[in-house]
Coordinates of C-alpha atoms in Angstrom, one line a residue:
X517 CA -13.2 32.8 -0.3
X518 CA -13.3 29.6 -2.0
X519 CA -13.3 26.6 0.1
X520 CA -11.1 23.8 -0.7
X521 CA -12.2 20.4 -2.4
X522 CA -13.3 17.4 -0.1
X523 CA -11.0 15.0 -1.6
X524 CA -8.5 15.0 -3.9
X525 CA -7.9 12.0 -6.1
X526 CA -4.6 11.1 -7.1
X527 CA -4.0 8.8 -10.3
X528 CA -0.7 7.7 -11.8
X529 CA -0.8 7.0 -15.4
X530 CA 1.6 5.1 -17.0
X531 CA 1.4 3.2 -20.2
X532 CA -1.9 2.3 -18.6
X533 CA -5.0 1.7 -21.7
X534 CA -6.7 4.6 -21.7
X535 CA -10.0 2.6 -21.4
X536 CA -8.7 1.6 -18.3
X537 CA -8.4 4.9 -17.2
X538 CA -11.4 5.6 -18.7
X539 CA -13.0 3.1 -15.9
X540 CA -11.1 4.7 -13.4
X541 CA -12.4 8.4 -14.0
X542 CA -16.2 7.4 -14.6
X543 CA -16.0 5.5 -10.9
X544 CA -15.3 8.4 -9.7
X545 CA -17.4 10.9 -11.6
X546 CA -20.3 8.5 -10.4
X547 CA -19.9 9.3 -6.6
X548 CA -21.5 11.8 -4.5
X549 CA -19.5 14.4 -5.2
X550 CA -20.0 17.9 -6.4
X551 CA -17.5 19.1 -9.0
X552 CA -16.0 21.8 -6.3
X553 CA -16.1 19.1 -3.6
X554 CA -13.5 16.4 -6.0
X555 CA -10.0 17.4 -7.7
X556 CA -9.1 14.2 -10.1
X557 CA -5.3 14.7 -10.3
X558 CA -3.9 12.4 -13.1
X559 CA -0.3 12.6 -13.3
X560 CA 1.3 10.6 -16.7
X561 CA 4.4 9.7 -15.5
X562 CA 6.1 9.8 -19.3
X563 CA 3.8 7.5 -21.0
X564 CA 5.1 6.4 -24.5
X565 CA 1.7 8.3 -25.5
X566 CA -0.2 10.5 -23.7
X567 CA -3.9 9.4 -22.9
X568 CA -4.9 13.1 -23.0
X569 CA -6.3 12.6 -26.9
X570 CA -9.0 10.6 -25.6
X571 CA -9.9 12.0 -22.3
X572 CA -11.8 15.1 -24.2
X573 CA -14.7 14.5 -22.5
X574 CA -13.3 14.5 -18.9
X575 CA -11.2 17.9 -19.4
X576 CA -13.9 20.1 -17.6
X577 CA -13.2 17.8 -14.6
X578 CA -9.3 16.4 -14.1
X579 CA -6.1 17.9 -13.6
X580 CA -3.6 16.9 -16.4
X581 CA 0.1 16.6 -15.5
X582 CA 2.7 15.0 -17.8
X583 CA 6.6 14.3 -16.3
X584 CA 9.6 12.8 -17.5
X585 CA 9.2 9.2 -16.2
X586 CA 10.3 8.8 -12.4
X587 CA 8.4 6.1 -11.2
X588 CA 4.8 5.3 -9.1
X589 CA 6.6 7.2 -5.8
X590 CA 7.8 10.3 -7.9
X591 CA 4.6 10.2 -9.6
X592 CA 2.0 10.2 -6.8
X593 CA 4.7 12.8 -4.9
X594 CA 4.1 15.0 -7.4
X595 CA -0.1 14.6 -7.2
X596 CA 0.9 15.3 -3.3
X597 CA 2.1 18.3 -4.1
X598 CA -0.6 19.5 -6.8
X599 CA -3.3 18.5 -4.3
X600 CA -5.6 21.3 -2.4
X601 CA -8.4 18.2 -1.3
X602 CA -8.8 18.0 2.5
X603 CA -8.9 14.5 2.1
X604 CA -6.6 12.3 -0.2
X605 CA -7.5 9.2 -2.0
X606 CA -4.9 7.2 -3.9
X607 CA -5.9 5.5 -7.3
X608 CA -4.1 3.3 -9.9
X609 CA -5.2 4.2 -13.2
X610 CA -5.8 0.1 -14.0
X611 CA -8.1 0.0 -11.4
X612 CA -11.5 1.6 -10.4
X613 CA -13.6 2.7 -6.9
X614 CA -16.6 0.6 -6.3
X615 CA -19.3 3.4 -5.9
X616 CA -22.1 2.0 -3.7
X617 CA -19.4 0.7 -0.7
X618 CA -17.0 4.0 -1.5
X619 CA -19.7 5.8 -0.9
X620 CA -19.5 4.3 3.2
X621 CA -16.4 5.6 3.0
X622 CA -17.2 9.1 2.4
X623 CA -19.9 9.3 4.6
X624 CA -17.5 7.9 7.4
X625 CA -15.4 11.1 6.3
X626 CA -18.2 13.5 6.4
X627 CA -19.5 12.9 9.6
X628 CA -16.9 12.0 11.7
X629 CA -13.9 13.3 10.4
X630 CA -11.1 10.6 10.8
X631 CA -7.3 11.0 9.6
X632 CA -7.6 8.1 7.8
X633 CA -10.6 5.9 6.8
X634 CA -9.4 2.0 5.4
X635 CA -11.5 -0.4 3.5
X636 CA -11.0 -3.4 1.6
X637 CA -9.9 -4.5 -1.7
X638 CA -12.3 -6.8 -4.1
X639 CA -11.3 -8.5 -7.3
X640 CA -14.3 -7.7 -9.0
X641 CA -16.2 -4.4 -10.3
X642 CA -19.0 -4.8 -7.8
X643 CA -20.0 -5.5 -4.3
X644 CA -23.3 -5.6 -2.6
X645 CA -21.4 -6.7 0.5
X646 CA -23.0 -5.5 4.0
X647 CA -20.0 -4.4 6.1
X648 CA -19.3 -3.3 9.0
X649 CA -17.6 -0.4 10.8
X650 CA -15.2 -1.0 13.8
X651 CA -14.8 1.9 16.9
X652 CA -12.0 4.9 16.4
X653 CA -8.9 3.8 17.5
X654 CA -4.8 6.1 17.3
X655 CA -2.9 5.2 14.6
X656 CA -1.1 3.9 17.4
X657 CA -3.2 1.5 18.5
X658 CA -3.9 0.0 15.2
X659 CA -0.2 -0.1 14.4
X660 CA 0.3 -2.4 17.3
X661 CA -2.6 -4.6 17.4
X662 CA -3.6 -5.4 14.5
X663 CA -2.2 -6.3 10.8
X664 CA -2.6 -3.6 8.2
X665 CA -2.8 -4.3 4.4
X666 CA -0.1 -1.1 3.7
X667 CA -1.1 -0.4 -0.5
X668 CA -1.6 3.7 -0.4
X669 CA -4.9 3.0 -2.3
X670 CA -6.2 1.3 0.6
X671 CA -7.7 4.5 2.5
X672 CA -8.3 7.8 2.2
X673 CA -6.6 10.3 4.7
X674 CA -6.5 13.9 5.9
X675 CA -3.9 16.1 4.0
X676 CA -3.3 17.6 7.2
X677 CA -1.5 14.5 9.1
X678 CA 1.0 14.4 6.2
X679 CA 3.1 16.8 6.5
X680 CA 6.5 16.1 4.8
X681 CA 6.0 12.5 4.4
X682 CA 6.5 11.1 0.5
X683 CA 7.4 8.4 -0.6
X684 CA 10.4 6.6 -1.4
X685 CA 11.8 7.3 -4.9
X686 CA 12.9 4.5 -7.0
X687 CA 12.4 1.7 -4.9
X688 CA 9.3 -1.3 -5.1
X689 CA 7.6 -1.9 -2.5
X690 CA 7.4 2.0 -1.3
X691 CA 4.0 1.6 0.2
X692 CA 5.5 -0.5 3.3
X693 CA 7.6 2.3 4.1
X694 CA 5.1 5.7 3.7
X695 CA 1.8 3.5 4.7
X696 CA 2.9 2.5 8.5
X697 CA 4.6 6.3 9.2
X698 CA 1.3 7.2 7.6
X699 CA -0.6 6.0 10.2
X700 CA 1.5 6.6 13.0
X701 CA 0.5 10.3 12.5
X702 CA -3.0 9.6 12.8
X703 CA -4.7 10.3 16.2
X704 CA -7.8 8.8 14.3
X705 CA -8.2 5.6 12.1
X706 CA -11.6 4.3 11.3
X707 CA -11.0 0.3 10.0
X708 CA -14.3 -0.8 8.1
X709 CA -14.8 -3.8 5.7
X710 CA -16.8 -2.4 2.9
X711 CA -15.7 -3.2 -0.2
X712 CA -14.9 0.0 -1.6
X713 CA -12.1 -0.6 -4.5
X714 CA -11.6 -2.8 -7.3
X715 CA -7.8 -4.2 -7.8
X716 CA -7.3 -5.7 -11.2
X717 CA -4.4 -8.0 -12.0
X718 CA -2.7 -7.7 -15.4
X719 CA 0.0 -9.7 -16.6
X720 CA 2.0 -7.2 -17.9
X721 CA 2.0 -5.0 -15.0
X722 CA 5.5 -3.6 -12.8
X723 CA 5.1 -6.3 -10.5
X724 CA 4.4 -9.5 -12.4
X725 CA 8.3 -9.8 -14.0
X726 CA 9.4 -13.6 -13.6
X727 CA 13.1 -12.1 -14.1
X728 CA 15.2 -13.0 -11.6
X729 CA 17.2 -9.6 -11.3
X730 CA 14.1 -7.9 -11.1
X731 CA 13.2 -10.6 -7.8
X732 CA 16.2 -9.7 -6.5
X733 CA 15.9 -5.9 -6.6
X734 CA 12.3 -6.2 -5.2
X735 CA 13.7 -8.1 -2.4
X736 CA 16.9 -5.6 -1.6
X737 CA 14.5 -2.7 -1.6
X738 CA 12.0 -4.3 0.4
X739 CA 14.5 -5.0 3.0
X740 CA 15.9 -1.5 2.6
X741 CA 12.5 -0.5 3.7
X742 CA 12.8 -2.7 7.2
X743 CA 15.8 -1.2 7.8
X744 CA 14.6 2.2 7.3
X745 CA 11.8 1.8 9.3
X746 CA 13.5 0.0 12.4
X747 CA 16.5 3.0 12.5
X748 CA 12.9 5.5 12.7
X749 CA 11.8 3.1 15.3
X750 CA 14.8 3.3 17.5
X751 CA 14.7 7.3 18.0
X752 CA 10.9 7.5 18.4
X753 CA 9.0 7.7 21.5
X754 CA 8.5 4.3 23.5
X755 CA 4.8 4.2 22.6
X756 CA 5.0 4.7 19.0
X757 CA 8.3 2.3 18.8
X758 CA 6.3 -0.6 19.9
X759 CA 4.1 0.0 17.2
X760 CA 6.1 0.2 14.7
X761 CA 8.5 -2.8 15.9
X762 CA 5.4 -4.9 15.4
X763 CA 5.1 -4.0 11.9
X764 CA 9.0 -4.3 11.6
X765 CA 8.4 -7.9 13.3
X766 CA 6.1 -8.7 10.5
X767 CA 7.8 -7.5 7.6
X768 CA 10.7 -9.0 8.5
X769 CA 8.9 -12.3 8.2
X770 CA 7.1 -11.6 5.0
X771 CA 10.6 -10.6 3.7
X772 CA 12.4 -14.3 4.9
X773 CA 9.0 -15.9 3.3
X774 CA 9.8 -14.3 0.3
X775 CA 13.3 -15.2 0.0
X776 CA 12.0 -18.4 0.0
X777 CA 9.0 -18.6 -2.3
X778 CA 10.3 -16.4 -5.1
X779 CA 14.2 -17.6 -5.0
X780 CA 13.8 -21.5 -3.8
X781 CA 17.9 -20.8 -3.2
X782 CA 19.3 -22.0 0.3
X783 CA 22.4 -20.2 0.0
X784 CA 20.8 -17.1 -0.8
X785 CA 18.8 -17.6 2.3
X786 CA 21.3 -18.2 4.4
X787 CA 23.1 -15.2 3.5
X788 CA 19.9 -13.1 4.2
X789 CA 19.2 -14.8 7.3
X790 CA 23.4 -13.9 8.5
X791 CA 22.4 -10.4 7.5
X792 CA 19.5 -9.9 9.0
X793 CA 21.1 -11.3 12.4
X794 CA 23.9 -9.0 12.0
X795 CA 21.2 -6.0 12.0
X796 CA 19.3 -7.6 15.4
X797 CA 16.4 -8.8 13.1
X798 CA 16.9 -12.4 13.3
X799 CA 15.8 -14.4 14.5
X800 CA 12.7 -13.6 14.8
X801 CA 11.4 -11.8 17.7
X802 CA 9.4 -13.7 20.3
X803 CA 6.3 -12.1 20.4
X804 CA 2.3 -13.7 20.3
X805 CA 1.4 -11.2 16.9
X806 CA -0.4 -13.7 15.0
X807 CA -0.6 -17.8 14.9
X808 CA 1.1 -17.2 11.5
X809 CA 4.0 -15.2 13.5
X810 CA 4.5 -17.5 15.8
X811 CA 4.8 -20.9 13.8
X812 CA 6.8 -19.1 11.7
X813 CA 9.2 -18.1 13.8
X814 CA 9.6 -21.5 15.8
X815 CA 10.1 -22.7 12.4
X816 CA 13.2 -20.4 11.0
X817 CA 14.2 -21.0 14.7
X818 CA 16.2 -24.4 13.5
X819 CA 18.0 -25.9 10.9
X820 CA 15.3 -28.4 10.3
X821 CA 12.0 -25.9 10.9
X822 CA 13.8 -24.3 7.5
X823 CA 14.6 -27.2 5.8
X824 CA 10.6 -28.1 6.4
X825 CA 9.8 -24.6 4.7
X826 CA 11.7 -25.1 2.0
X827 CA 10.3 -27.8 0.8
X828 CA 6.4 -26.7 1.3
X829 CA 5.9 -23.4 1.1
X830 CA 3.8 -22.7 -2.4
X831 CA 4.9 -20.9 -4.9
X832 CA 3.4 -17.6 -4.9
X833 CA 1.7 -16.1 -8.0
X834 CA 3.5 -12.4 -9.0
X835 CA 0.3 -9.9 -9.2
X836 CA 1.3 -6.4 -9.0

């Protein structure tokens, strides 16, 4: 009987350049990996032209699925439900695994078998950073004491803790919302710091839109997502609430910080602020998270602490 692969790769394609993708593939062809041990799922999500003309030389080794455009959540649900890997390994088809520190990764995978393994991010092709492993810990347990960076490209995880979880269709932002419940499934996360995958930025990606409807539609669906999570919080069990309220916590102040960065309008604010009170989310709670958490909460605490952010708080640059 044929086992199944290691890992499955799953890559949305959309409108991406194909020498883009092209990067994507070769990192990981250049892994570790025997062919029956990988399954490189690329699912084009309707691109205006399919990439498949120029990926003749990769046939042998990818999965090929074109859909009627649904968006990244319907596309990497459908990769989820093509995939056989024990493990599962977001990519985006812009970016690219950095072999050398991916290659931590999959050893952490082979010999001691964790639900979910999460690295970090660099901003350029290579790393020769030395990194460093921390202990097992629940899903749990990481959930409620420490910050998590929730992209799904982030980690790698066993098929088997998924069960019916997908994303959210149609909605930015849909990592927030699957990565937490993600974890919260885990009884076994592995946090280490190699570099292990390369993000690039491109200006004309979903996420870099200066248009102000689009801001405000990625800032109604990213409070759609606190509000779906806190409902799941309130008819889960006590120990698993907690951890989840602490990422609720700090959601709900990423979401008032970016109100403020990306819309620089009070009134807006203030209506966001009366809605969020209305829902038991404001202000915010009074718990020791972070430093960050709790300035930031004195602050939004009074009239004046607001005013004060208002005026300083940068202007964040939109990368996707």
């Amino acid at each position: 009987m044929e086992e199944n692969p290691f890992i499955s790769f799953i890559i949305p394609v959309y409108n991406i350049p194909t020498e883009m993708l092209c990067d994507c593939l070769d990192s990981i062809l250049q892994l570790s990996l025997r062919k029956t041990e990988r399954e490189i799922i690329i699912v084009d999500d309707g691109s205006k032209l399919s990439p498949l003309n120029v990926l003749s030389d990769y046939l042998d080794d990818i999965i090929y699925i074109r859909q009627k455009n649904g968006g990244l959540g319907n596309a990497r649900n459908r990769g989820l439900q093509n995939a056989t890997g024990q493990y599962i390994q977001f990519i985006d088809a812009d970016d690219a695994l950095i072999v050398n520190q991916y290659e931590h990764c999959l050893d952490i995978a082979r010999f001691q078998k964790p639900d979910m393994v999460m690295f970090e991010f660099s901003r350029k092709e290579k790393s020769q950073k030395i990194y460093t492993d921390q202990k097992l810990m629940t899903g749990r347990y990481l959930l409620r004491h420490h910050n998590i960076k929730a992209t799904a490209c982030g980690y790698l995880f066993k098929q088997s803790i998924l069960g019916n979880l997908r994303f959210t269709l149609n909605v930015y932002h849909e990592d927030e919302e699957f990565t937490p419940l993600l974890i919260l499934r885990a009884g076994s996360v592995l946090l280490t710091d190699a570099e292990a995958y390369y993000y690039r930025t491109r200006e004309d990606s979903i996420t870099t839109s200066k248009d102000m409807r689009n801001t405000v539609k990625r800032l109604n669906d990213f409070k759609a997502i606190i509000y779906r999570l806190y409902q799941f919080a309130a008819v889960i069990p006590g120990s698993d609430r907690m951890a989840l309220l602490r990422r609720v916590h700090q959601l709900t102040m990423d979401y008032i910080y970016k109100v403020i960065v990306e819309t620089r309008n009070k009134h807006y604010l203030d209506r966001q602020l009366d809605e969020l009170r209305k829902k038991g989310l404001f202000p915010l709670a009074d718990k020791d998270y972070t430093t960050k958490y709790k300035w930031f909460r004195r602050l939004t605490n009074t009239k004046i602490g607001l005013a004060f952010l208002m005026r300083t708080l940068p202007l964040i640059k939109r990368e996707r």
